[in-house]
Amino acid sequence: MNFSRAAALAAAFCVLLTAGCAAHDRAPAHSAAADAPGARRSATGAPDSSTGTPPPRARTPRPDARPSPSDRHTPPRTPSTPRNPGAPKGTAHAPKPATARAVRALADGDAPGAAALTTRDGRAYASRFTAAGVADLRTDRPITPADHFRAGSLTKTFIATVVLQLTAEHRLSLDDTVGGLLPDLAPGRTDPRAVTVRELLDHTSGLYNYTADPELSRELHGAGFTAHRYDTYTSEELLLTALAHPAENAPGTRYAYSNTNYLVLGQIIEAVTGHSYAEEAGRRIIAPLGLSGTSFPGTDPRLPRPYGRGYSQVGEERVDSTTLDPSRAGAAGELVTTLGDLNRFFAALLGGRLLPPRQLAQMQDEKDTNGVYGLGLYGTRLSCGVTVWGHDGDINGSYAQTAATEDGRHVLTLRLNTDQPDAHRRIHALLTAEFCPGAPEAPESPGA
């Protein structure tokens, strides 16, 4: 046998062996695509105390509850989804040293773990990933770029994109009123009927933030979280809670961030299209961009694999808050996603692939809020003069933020596996380290 033929046979054997290993590694895992008493129902069982995982019994709707169409969209978990959706494909390059140091500083603070993924020019193969701390305090496993997590209010940018697409299609106007679009929405102490779509998008509606309601807040974040984490809420019930409070201000007169605004926008999307906001976002954004790690879970409390744990501080105790019924957030914050998917979404959005130029300019127009917030998007001005555009999100056990250059060619998404972190200065230092040429080194100090 000559050497060339032996070499060819050996190469063929290696190819077959590698293909077999790769096929094994690609084995699919599951993925997820109220002031009135008694307005919310609890799950039929309690989670396992050691894992925080809900019992496998069925959740049946309460007979007197009237779930809204936008709350009836829990997607099936399809085993055909790739094992690591959202992971950067190809070679992951080392991060900038200053960026890596800034991420370590975040993990030295309130969060057990922190991670960031940077993408340039839409090239996933050239993504730069860095992580510090752990994804799971029990196993000490690190955070990976493929991990799924709750995105909180980053959901709002998806919802705003759908609304602005509808305006571009002349099916909706920014000057349309809530009363005209949702004639059956009954007023409470606040009458929302004169509020416009624009005022919902930029948080100048004056509608009370339902998550600030004292009773509901105790269930969502406070001492009642453990007992109520699997409660299901409908958008109608949450709106009743908000409208039972006086308005914060007259519509259009002042910026006041309110999750209630995006609950209403979710209902408007359904009224205009006949489909839930989750279906419209899936059809218009998630599917076209191939965001295989992104979903609107509806009432499903689980995260798709792979995932780490999420942690919340409740009083003096750190609680595992990984599993919860995300209907508490709805169109204001229920999204589940990955670092890579968020980078792809914001690159496409700011790169003009999802909105015409006029609507994208409207999204970045912050004049009505004195430079604080656009239409589902806001700018962050860095000390070097660069402005990055994006959004952040905060929900039990998870904080995330995406920032990108105005053209979407340089995108960073960071995440922490805790909520309400006291880390504004450290996050700003991370953005400065990544986006400012010649930025000073990020400090290792855990100081905020």
Short mmCIF file of C-alpha atoms in Angstrom, two decimals:
data_model
loop_
_atom_site.label_atom_id
_atom_site.label_comp_id
_atom_site.label_asym_id
_atom_site.label_seq_id
_atom_site.Cartn_x
_atom_site.Cartn_y
_atom_site.Cartn_z
CA MET A 1 0.00 0.00 0.00
CA ASN A 2 1.49 3.37 -0.96
CA PHE A 3 1.61 6.26 1.52
CA SER A 4 -0.85 8.48 -0.37
CA ARG A 5 -3.55 5.79 -0.33
CA ALA A 6 -2.92 5.05 3.33
CA ALA A 7 -3.18 8.73 4.10
CA ALA A 8 -6.45 8.98 2.19
CA LEU A 9 -7.96 6.03 4.07
CA ALA A 10 -6.82 7.49 7.37
CA ALA A 11 -8.37 10.85 6.51
CA ALA A 12 -11.65 9.21 5.55
CA PHE A 13 -11.70 7.29 8.84
CA CYS A 14 -11.12 10.54 10.76
CA VAL A 15 -13.94 12.28 8.91
CA LEU A 16 -16.36 9.44 9.72
CA LEU A 17 -15.29 9.41 13.34
CA THR A 18 -15.65 13.19 13.65
CA ALA A 19 -19.09 13.15 12.02
CA GLY A 20 -20.28 10.49 14.42
CA CYS A 21 -19.10 12.51 17.41
CA ALA A 22 -20.64 15.68 16.06
CA ALA A 23 -23.97 13.92 15.51
CA HIS A 24 -23.89 12.78 19.12
CA ASP A 25 -23.13 16.31 20.32
CA ARG A 26 -26.05 17.70 18.37
CA ALA A 27 -28.64 15.58 20.17
CA PRO A 28 -31.66 17.92 20.50
CA ALA A 29 -32.82 19.28 23.83
CA HIS A 30 -36.20 20.81 24.65
CA SER A 31 -36.76 24.52 24.11
CA ALA A 32 -39.60 26.99 24.24
CA ALA A 33 -40.16 28.31 20.94
CA ALA A 34 -55.65 43.70 39.99
CA ASP A 35 -56.89 45.26 42.74
CA ALA A 36 -59.86 42.89 43.02
CA PRO A 37 -59.49 40.03 45.49
CA GLY A 38 -59.26 36.61 43.88
CA ALA A 39 -58.20 38.00 40.52
CA ARG A 40 -55.20 35.65 40.33
CA ARG A 41 -54.94 31.88 40.59
CA SER A 42 -52.14 29.84 42.09
CA ALA A 43 -50.54 26.72 40.68
CA THR A 44 -51.92 23.45 41.94
CA GLY A 45 -48.68 22.40 43.62
CA ALA A 46 -45.50 23.74 45.14
CA PRO A 47 -42.03 23.51 43.58
CA ASP A 48 -39.44 21.03 44.73
CA SER A 49 -37.68 22.77 47.59
CA SER A 50 -34.23 21.79 46.41
CA THR A 51 -34.51 22.83 42.77
CA GLY A 52 -37.29 25.43 42.55
CA THR A 53 -38.80 23.32 39.73
CA PRO A 54 -42.61 23.24 39.57
CA PRO A 55 -44.47 19.94 39.85
CA PRO A 56 -45.31 18.19 36.58
CA ARG A 57 -49.07 18.28 37.13
CA ALA A 58 -51.36 20.13 34.72
CA ARG A 59 -52.32 23.77 35.32
CA THR A 60 -56.05 24.19 34.71
CA PRO A 61 -57.64 27.63 34.33
CA ARG A 62 -59.92 28.86 37.08
CA PRO A 63 -63.56 28.68 35.89
CA ASP A 64 -64.29 32.36 36.61
CA ALA A 65 -61.09 33.70 35.07
CA ARG A 66 -61.31 35.18 31.58
CA PRO A 67 -57.82 34.95 30.08
CA SER A 68 -57.15 37.42 27.34
CA PRO A 69 -56.15 36.13 23.92
CA SER A 70 -52.68 37.54 24.47
CA ASP A 71 -52.30 35.29 27.52
CA ARG A 72 -53.13 32.13 25.57
CA HIS A 73 -49.95 31.65 23.63
CA THR A 74 -47.72 29.18 25.44
CA PRO A 75 -45.78 27.65 22.53
CA PRO A 76 -44.97 23.95 22.34
CA ARG A 77 -41.46 22.89 23.24
CA THR A 78 -40.14 21.31 20.07
CA PRO A 79 -37.38 18.72 20.32
CA SER A 80 -36.16 19.69 16.86
CA THR A 81 -34.67 22.95 18.14
CA PRO A 82 -30.85 22.82 18.01
CA ARG A 83 -29.12 21.98 21.24
CA ASN A 84 -27.45 25.35 21.69
CA PRO A 85 -29.68 27.97 20.03
CA GLY A 86 -28.29 31.45 20.27
CA ALA A 87 -24.69 30.34 20.62
CA PRO A 88 -22.19 32.12 18.38
CA LYS A 89 -21.17 29.80 15.57
CA GLY A 90 -17.54 29.27 14.82
CA THR A 91 -14.60 30.72 16.65
CA ALA A 92 -15.25 32.88 19.70
CA HIS A 93 -12.43 35.36 20.03
CA ALA A 94 -10.99 36.62 23.29
CA PRO A 95 -12.70 39.80 24.58
CA LYS A 96 -10.98 43.12 24.99
CA PRO A 97 -9.01 43.01 28.26
CA ALA A 98 -10.83 46.09 29.59
CA THR A 99 -14.20 44.50 28.79
CA ALA A 100 -13.24 41.27 30.54
CA ARG A 101 -12.13 43.23 33.61
CA ALA A 102 -15.42 45.14 33.67
CA VAL A 103 -17.39 41.87 33.56
CA ARG A 104 -15.33 40.49 36.45
CA ALA A 105 -16.14 43.63 38.41
CA LEU A 106 -19.86 43.00 37.86
CA ALA A 107 -19.54 39.43 39.17
CA ASP A 108 -17.70 40.76 42.23
CA GLY A 109 -20.80 42.77 43.15
CA ASP A 110 -24.38 41.61 43.74
CA ALA A 111 -24.51 38.92 41.06
CA PRO A 112 -23.24 35.35 41.38
CA GLY A 113 -22.38 35.50 37.68
CA ALA A 114 -21.99 37.97 34.82
CA ALA A 115 -21.42 37.56 31.09
CA ALA A 116 -21.15 39.68 27.96
CA LEU A 117 -21.15 38.91 24.24
CA THR A 118 -19.88 41.37 21.64
CA THR A 119 -20.61 41.10 17.93
CA ARG A 120 -19.17 43.28 15.17
CA ASP A 121 -20.57 43.70 11.66
CA GLY A 122 -23.03 40.87 12.24
CA ARG A 123 -20.24 38.29 12.16
CA ALA A 124 -21.24 35.66 14.69
CA TYR A 125 -18.05 33.72 13.99
CA ALA A 126 -16.07 36.67 15.31
CA SER A 127 -18.11 37.16 18.49
CA ARG A 128 -16.24 37.89 21.69
CA PHE A 129 -17.59 36.28 24.87
CA THR A 130 -16.50 36.76 28.45
CA ALA A 131 -17.98 35.52 31.71
CA ALA A 132 -17.14 35.63 35.40
CA GLY A 133 -18.59 34.02 38.50
CA VAL A 134 -20.99 31.08 38.18
CA ALA A 135 -24.30 30.23 36.52
CA ASP A 136 -25.31 27.90 39.36
CA LEU A 137 -24.27 28.31 42.99
CA ARG A 138 -24.82 24.60 43.68
CA THR A 139 -22.69 23.20 40.86
CA ASP A 140 -20.35 26.15 40.17
CA ARG A 141 -20.81 25.70 36.44
CA PRO A 142 -19.90 28.79 34.41
CA ILE A 143 -22.27 30.87 32.27
CA THR A 144 -22.12 29.91 28.59
CA PRO A 145 -23.12 32.01 25.57
CA ALA A 146 -25.88 29.50 24.76
CA ASP A 147 -27.64 29.84 28.13
CA HIS A 148 -31.27 30.98 28.04
CA PHE A 149 -32.41 33.69 30.45
CA ARG A 150 -35.33 36.04 31.07
CA ALA A 151 -34.89 39.34 29.26
CA GLY A 152 -37.42 41.43 31.22
CA SER A 153 -38.05 44.81 29.65
CA LEU A 154 -35.91 44.11 26.61
CA THR A 155 -39.26 42.63 25.52
CA LYS A 156 -40.44 46.21 25.02
CA THR A 157 -38.14 46.78 22.05
CA PHE A 158 -39.64 43.73 20.31
CA ILE A 159 -43.18 45.00 21.01
CA ALA A 160 -42.31 48.53 19.86
CA THR A 161 -40.83 47.14 16.64
CA VAL A 162 -44.08 45.30 15.85
CA VAL A 163 -46.13 48.44 16.57
CA LEU A 164 -43.92 50.58 14.32
CA GLN A 165 -44.10 47.97 11.56
CA LEU A 166 -47.89 48.27 11.77
CA THR A 167 -47.63 52.06 11.44
CA ALA A 168 -45.40 51.62 8.38
CA GLU A 169 -48.13 49.38 6.92
CA HIS A 170 -50.73 52.13 7.63
CA ARG A 171 -52.69 49.79 9.87
CA LEU A 172 -52.02 52.00 12.85
CA SER A 173 -51.02 55.59 13.58
CA LEU A 174 -48.90 56.93 16.43
CA ASP A 175 -51.69 59.42 17.03
CA ASP A 176 -54.42 56.78 17.37
CA THR A 177 -55.96 56.72 20.84
CA VAL A 178 -56.50 53.85 23.24
CA GLY A 179 -60.22 54.58 23.25
CA GLY A 180 -60.41 54.29 19.48
CA LEU A 181 -58.40 51.08 19.33
CA LEU A 182 -59.70 49.36 22.48
CA PRO A 183 -63.29 50.59 22.88
CA ASP A 184 -64.07 47.92 25.50
CA LEU A 185 -61.28 48.98 27.88
CA ALA A 186 -63.19 50.38 30.85
CA PRO A 187 -61.70 53.28 32.83
CA GLY A 188 -61.09 53.16 36.57
CA ARG A 189 -59.73 56.05 38.62
CA THR A 190 -57.65 56.65 35.50
CA ASP A 191 -59.31 57.00 32.10
CA PRO A 192 -56.80 55.83 29.46
CA ARG A 193 -58.98 56.45 26.44
CA ALA A 194 -57.31 59.73 25.38
CA VAL A 195 -53.78 58.27 25.55
CA THR A 196 -52.09 57.88 22.16
CA VAL A 197 -49.97 55.04 20.83
CA ARG A 198 -46.93 57.35 20.84
CA GLU A 199 -47.49 58.15 24.54
CA LEU A 200 -47.63 54.45 25.34
CA LEU A 201 -44.42 53.76 23.46
CA ASP A 202 -42.39 56.56 25.09
CA HIS A 203 -43.89 56.30 28.60
CA THR A 204 -45.53 59.73 28.61
CA SER A 205 -49.07 58.34 29.04
CA GLY A 206 -49.24 58.95 32.79
CA LEU A 207 -50.66 55.45 33.38
CA TYR A 208 -49.77 54.05 36.80
CA ASN A 209 -47.13 51.32 36.77
CA TYR A 210 -48.97 48.16 37.81
CA THR A 211 -45.84 46.55 39.29
CA ALA A 212 -45.67 49.43 41.81
CA ASP A 213 -49.04 48.50 43.34
CA PRO A 214 -48.17 47.71 46.99
CA GLU A 215 -50.17 44.49 47.25
CA LEU A 216 -49.07 43.15 43.88
CA SER A 217 -45.46 44.20 44.46
CA ARG A 218 -45.29 42.00 47.57
CA GLU A 219 -46.37 39.04 45.44
CA LEU A 220 -44.06 39.80 42.53
CA HIS A 221 -40.84 40.72 44.33
CA GLY A 222 -41.28 40.83 48.08
CA ALA A 223 -41.97 38.43 50.90
CA GLY A 224 -44.83 36.83 48.98
CA PHE A 225 -42.73 35.84 45.96
CA THR A 226 -42.20 32.20 46.98
CA ALA A 227 -45.93 31.66 47.61
CA HIS A 228 -47.02 33.45 44.42
CA ARG A 229 -44.25 32.67 41.92
CA TYR A 230 -46.53 30.30 39.94
CA ASP A 231 -49.64 32.50 39.98
CA THR A 232 -51.06 33.27 36.56
CA TYR A 233 -52.13 36.81 35.70
CA THR A 234 -54.07 38.07 32.69
CA SER A 235 -53.37 41.43 31.09
CA GLU A 236 -56.94 42.52 31.94
CA GLU A 237 -56.36 41.81 35.62
CA LEU A 238 -53.07 43.68 35.64
CA LEU A 239 -54.67 46.64 33.84
CA LEU A 240 -57.44 46.72 36.45
CA THR A 241 -54.72 47.07 39.07
CA ALA A 242 -53.10 49.96 37.22
CA LEU A 243 -56.31 51.83 36.39
CA ALA A 244 -57.50 51.60 40.01
CA HIS A 245 -54.78 54.18 40.80
CA PRO A 246 -54.85 57.86 39.83
CA ALA A 247 -52.85 58.83 36.77
CA GLU A 248 -49.25 59.93 37.37
CA ASN A 249 -49.72 62.91 35.06
CA ALA A 250 -51.82 64.12 32.13
CA PRO A 251 -51.02 62.29 28.87
CA GLY A 252 -48.06 63.71 27.00
CA THR A 253 -46.84 66.03 29.75
CA ARG A 254 -44.10 64.04 31.47
CA TYR A 255 -41.98 60.91 31.13
CA ALA A 256 -42.73 58.26 33.76
CA TYR A 257 -41.67 54.69 33.01
CA SER A 258 -44.62 52.30 33.33
CA ASN A 259 -44.93 48.64 32.44
CA THR A 260 -48.65 49.25 32.03
CA ASN A 261 -48.00 51.05 28.73
CA TYR A 262 -46.73 47.90 27.07
CA LEU A 263 -49.55 45.73 28.41
CA VAL A 264 -51.87 48.09 26.54
CA LEU A 265 -49.70 47.93 23.42
CA GLY A 266 -49.90 44.13 23.53
CA GLN A 267 -53.69 44.40 23.46
CA ILE A 268 -53.53 46.94 20.63
CA ILE A 269 -51.40 44.60 18.48
CA GLU A 270 -54.03 41.92 18.92
CA ALA A 271 -56.91 44.29 18.17
CA VAL A 272 -55.26 45.46 14.93
CA THR A 273 -53.93 42.12 13.64
CA GLY A 274 -56.24 39.53 15.18
CA HIS A 275 -53.18 37.73 16.57
CA SER A 276 -51.43 37.88 19.92
CA TYR A 277 -48.33 40.03 20.30
CA ALA A 278 -46.31 36.81 20.70
CA GLU A 279 -47.52 35.46 17.36
CA GLU A 280 -46.85 38.75 15.59
CA ALA A 281 -43.35 39.09 17.07
CA GLY A 282 -42.65 35.49 16.15
CA ARG A 283 -43.79 35.96 12.56
CA ARG A 284 -42.24 39.37 12.00
CA ILE A 285 -39.00 39.20 14.01
CA ILE A 286 -38.08 35.87 15.59
CA ALA A 287 -38.58 33.60 12.57
CA PRO A 288 -37.12 35.90 9.87
CA LEU A 289 -33.97 36.55 11.93
CA GLY A 290 -33.56 32.93 12.97
CA LEU A 291 -33.68 33.73 16.68
CA SER A 292 -33.95 30.07 17.65
CA GLY A 293 -33.25 30.72 21.34
CA THR A 294 -35.96 33.37 21.73
CA SER A 295 -39.57 32.80 22.78
CA PHE A 296 -42.59 34.27 24.51
CA PRO A 297 -43.31 31.55 27.09
CA GLY A 298 -46.82 32.68 28.04
CA THR A 299 -47.50 30.89 31.33
CA ASP A 300 -44.75 28.26 31.11
CA PRO A 301 -42.53 28.67 34.21
CA ARG A 302 -39.58 26.71 32.83
CA LEU A 303 -36.56 27.91 30.86
CA PRO A 304 -35.40 25.99 27.78
CA ARG A 305 -32.11 24.11 28.10
CA PRO A 306 -29.37 25.07 28.49
CA TYR A 307 -29.84 27.53 31.32
CA GLY A 308 -28.29 28.55 34.61
CA ARG A 309 -30.08 29.59 37.77
CA GLY A 310 -31.50 33.01 38.60
CA TYR A 311 -31.28 34.53 42.08
CA SER A 312 -33.24 37.22 43.93
CA GLN A 313 -32.67 38.88 47.26
CA VAL A 314 -35.81 38.63 49.40
CA GLY A 315 -35.11 40.35 52.70
CA GLU A 316 -31.92 38.82 54.07
CA GLU A 317 -32.28 35.65 52.01
CA ARG A 318 -31.00 34.88 48.52
CA VAL A 319 -33.77 32.92 46.76
CA ASP A 320 -33.51 30.76 43.65
CA SER A 321 -36.03 32.46 41.36
CA THR A 322 -35.27 30.56 38.15
CA THR A 323 -38.79 29.24 37.64
CA LEU A 324 -41.86 31.48 37.72
CA ASP A 325 -45.02 32.14 35.75
CA PRO A 326 -43.98 34.91 33.31
CA SER A 327 -47.55 36.09 32.73
CA ARG A 328 -46.77 38.61 35.50
CA ALA A 329 -44.78 40.47 32.85
CA GLY A 330 -46.71 39.82 29.64
CA ALA A 331 -45.98 42.19 26.76
CA ALA A 332 -43.93 44.34 29.14
CA GLY A 333 -41.32 41.71 29.93
CA GLU A 334 -41.94 37.99 29.40
CA LEU A 335 -39.30 37.32 26.71
CA VAL A 336 -36.82 34.46 27.08
CA THR A 337 -33.70 34.68 24.93
CA THR A 338 -29.92 34.29 24.61
CA LEU A 339 -27.01 36.70 24.33
CA GLY A 340 -26.48 35.91 20.65
CA ASP A 341 -30.14 36.33 19.75
CA LEU A 342 -30.30 39.77 21.36
CA ASN A 343 -27.19 40.84 19.46
CA ARG A 344 -28.70 39.66 16.18
CA PHE A 345 -32.01 41.40 16.89
CA PHE A 346 -30.48 44.78 17.73
CA ALA A 347 -28.02 44.57 14.82
CA ALA A 348 -30.92 43.94 12.45
CA LEU A 349 -33.11 46.63 14.02
CA LEU A 350 -30.50 49.40 14.00
CA GLY A 351 -29.18 48.23 10.66
CA GLY A 352 -32.54 48.96 9.05
CA ARG A 353 -33.65 45.39 8.36
CA LEU A 354 -36.83 45.52 10.46
CA LEU A 355 -38.12 49.09 10.05
CA PRO A 356 -38.17 51.65 7.24
CA PRO A 357 -35.95 54.72 7.82
CA ARG A 358 -38.84 56.92 9.01
CA GLN A 359 -39.99 54.50 11.69
CA LEU A 360 -36.44 53.78 12.84
CA ALA A 361 -35.84 57.53 13.20
CA GLN A 362 -39.05 57.82 15.23
CA MET A 363 -37.88 55.01 17.49
CA GLN A 364 -34.67 56.94 18.26
CA ASP A 365 -36.40 60.31 18.69
CA GLU A 366 -36.22 61.26 22.39
CA LYS A 367 -37.37 64.87 22.16
CA ASP A 368 -40.72 64.27 23.91
CA THR A 369 -38.91 62.85 26.95
CA ASN A 370 -36.09 65.42 27.06
CA GLY A 371 -33.52 62.94 25.85
CA VAL A 372 -34.47 60.08 28.17
CA TYR A 373 -36.36 57.56 26.02
CA GLY A 374 -37.47 57.04 22.44
CA LEU A 375 -40.14 54.61 21.25
CA GLY A 376 -39.02 51.38 22.90
CA LEU A 377 -35.35 52.31 22.66
CA TYR A 378 -33.02 54.72 24.44
CA GLY A 379 -29.56 56.15 23.95
CA THR A 380 -26.71 56.08 26.46
CA ARG A 381 -24.14 58.85 26.08
CA LEU A 382 -20.65 57.73 27.02
CA SER A 383 -17.85 60.00 28.25
CA CYS A 384 -15.94 59.62 24.97
CA GLY A 385 -18.82 61.16 23.01
CA VAL A 386 -20.16 57.87 21.60
CA THR A 387 -23.90 57.22 21.97
CA VAL A 388 -25.02 53.60 22.12
CA TRP A 389 -28.62 52.55 21.60
CA GLY A 390 -30.50 49.73 23.27
CA HIS A 391 -32.59 48.77 26.27
CA ASP A 392 -32.27 46.94 29.56
CA GLY A 393 -34.48 44.44 31.33
CA ASP A 394 -34.99 43.37 34.93
CA ILE A 395 -37.16 40.48 36.14
CA ASN A 396 -36.90 38.05 39.03
CA GLY A 397 -33.48 36.39 38.87
CA SER A 398 -32.24 38.16 35.77
CA TYR A 399 -30.88 41.48 34.53
CA ALA A 400 -29.80 42.10 30.94
CA GLN A 401 -28.85 45.07 28.79
CA THR A 402 -28.04 45.48 25.12
CA ALA A 403 -26.15 48.46 23.71
CA ALA A 404 -25.14 49.07 20.10
CA THR A 405 -23.68 51.74 17.88
CA GLU A 406 -26.24 53.73 15.91
CA ASP A 407 -25.72 51.64 12.79
CA GLY A 408 -25.97 48.33 14.67
CA ARG A 409 -22.54 47.15 13.52
CA HIS A 410 -21.08 46.89 17.02
CA VAL A 411 -23.35 45.28 19.62
CA LEU A 412 -22.82 44.17 23.21
CA THR A 413 -25.29 42.31 25.41
CA LEU A 414 -24.54 41.77 29.09
CA ARG A 415 -26.43 39.70 31.62
CA LEU A 416 -26.39 39.09 35.35
CA ASN A 417 -28.10 36.18 37.09
CA THR A 418 -29.77 38.40 39.65
CA ASP A 419 -32.37 41.17 39.55
CA GLN A 420 -32.25 44.81 40.62
CA PRO A 421 -28.45 44.97 40.74
CA ASP A 422 -26.87 48.02 42.34
CA ALA A 423 -24.39 48.28 39.51
CA HIS A 424 -25.11 51.36 37.41
CA ARG A 425 -21.53 52.65 37.52
CA ARG A 426 -20.04 49.25 36.79
CA ILE A 427 -22.37 48.70 33.82
CA HIS A 428 -21.49 52.14 32.50
CA ALA A 429 -17.80 51.26 32.93
CA LEU A 430 -18.35 48.10 30.87
CA LEU A 431 -19.99 50.06 28.03
CA THR A 432 -17.18 52.61 28.13
CA ALA A 433 -14.54 49.87 28.05
CA GLU A 434 -16.16 48.25 25.01
CA PHE A 435 -17.27 51.22 22.91
CA CYS A 436 -14.77 54.00 23.69
CA PRO A 437 -11.44 53.86 21.87
CA GLY A 438 -8.56 54.08 24.33
CA ALA A 439 -10.87 53.88 27.32
CA PRO A 440 -9.19 53.67 30.74
CA GLU A 441 -9.01 50.21 32.24
CA ALA A 442 -12.14 49.14 34.10
CA PRO A 443 -11.59 48.85 37.86
CA GLU A 444 -11.66 45.47 39.59
CA SER A 445 -13.39 47.08 42.58
CA PRO A 446 -16.91 45.82 43.40
CA GLY A 447 -18.01 49.35 44.17
CA ALA A 448 -21.14 50.42 42.31
#
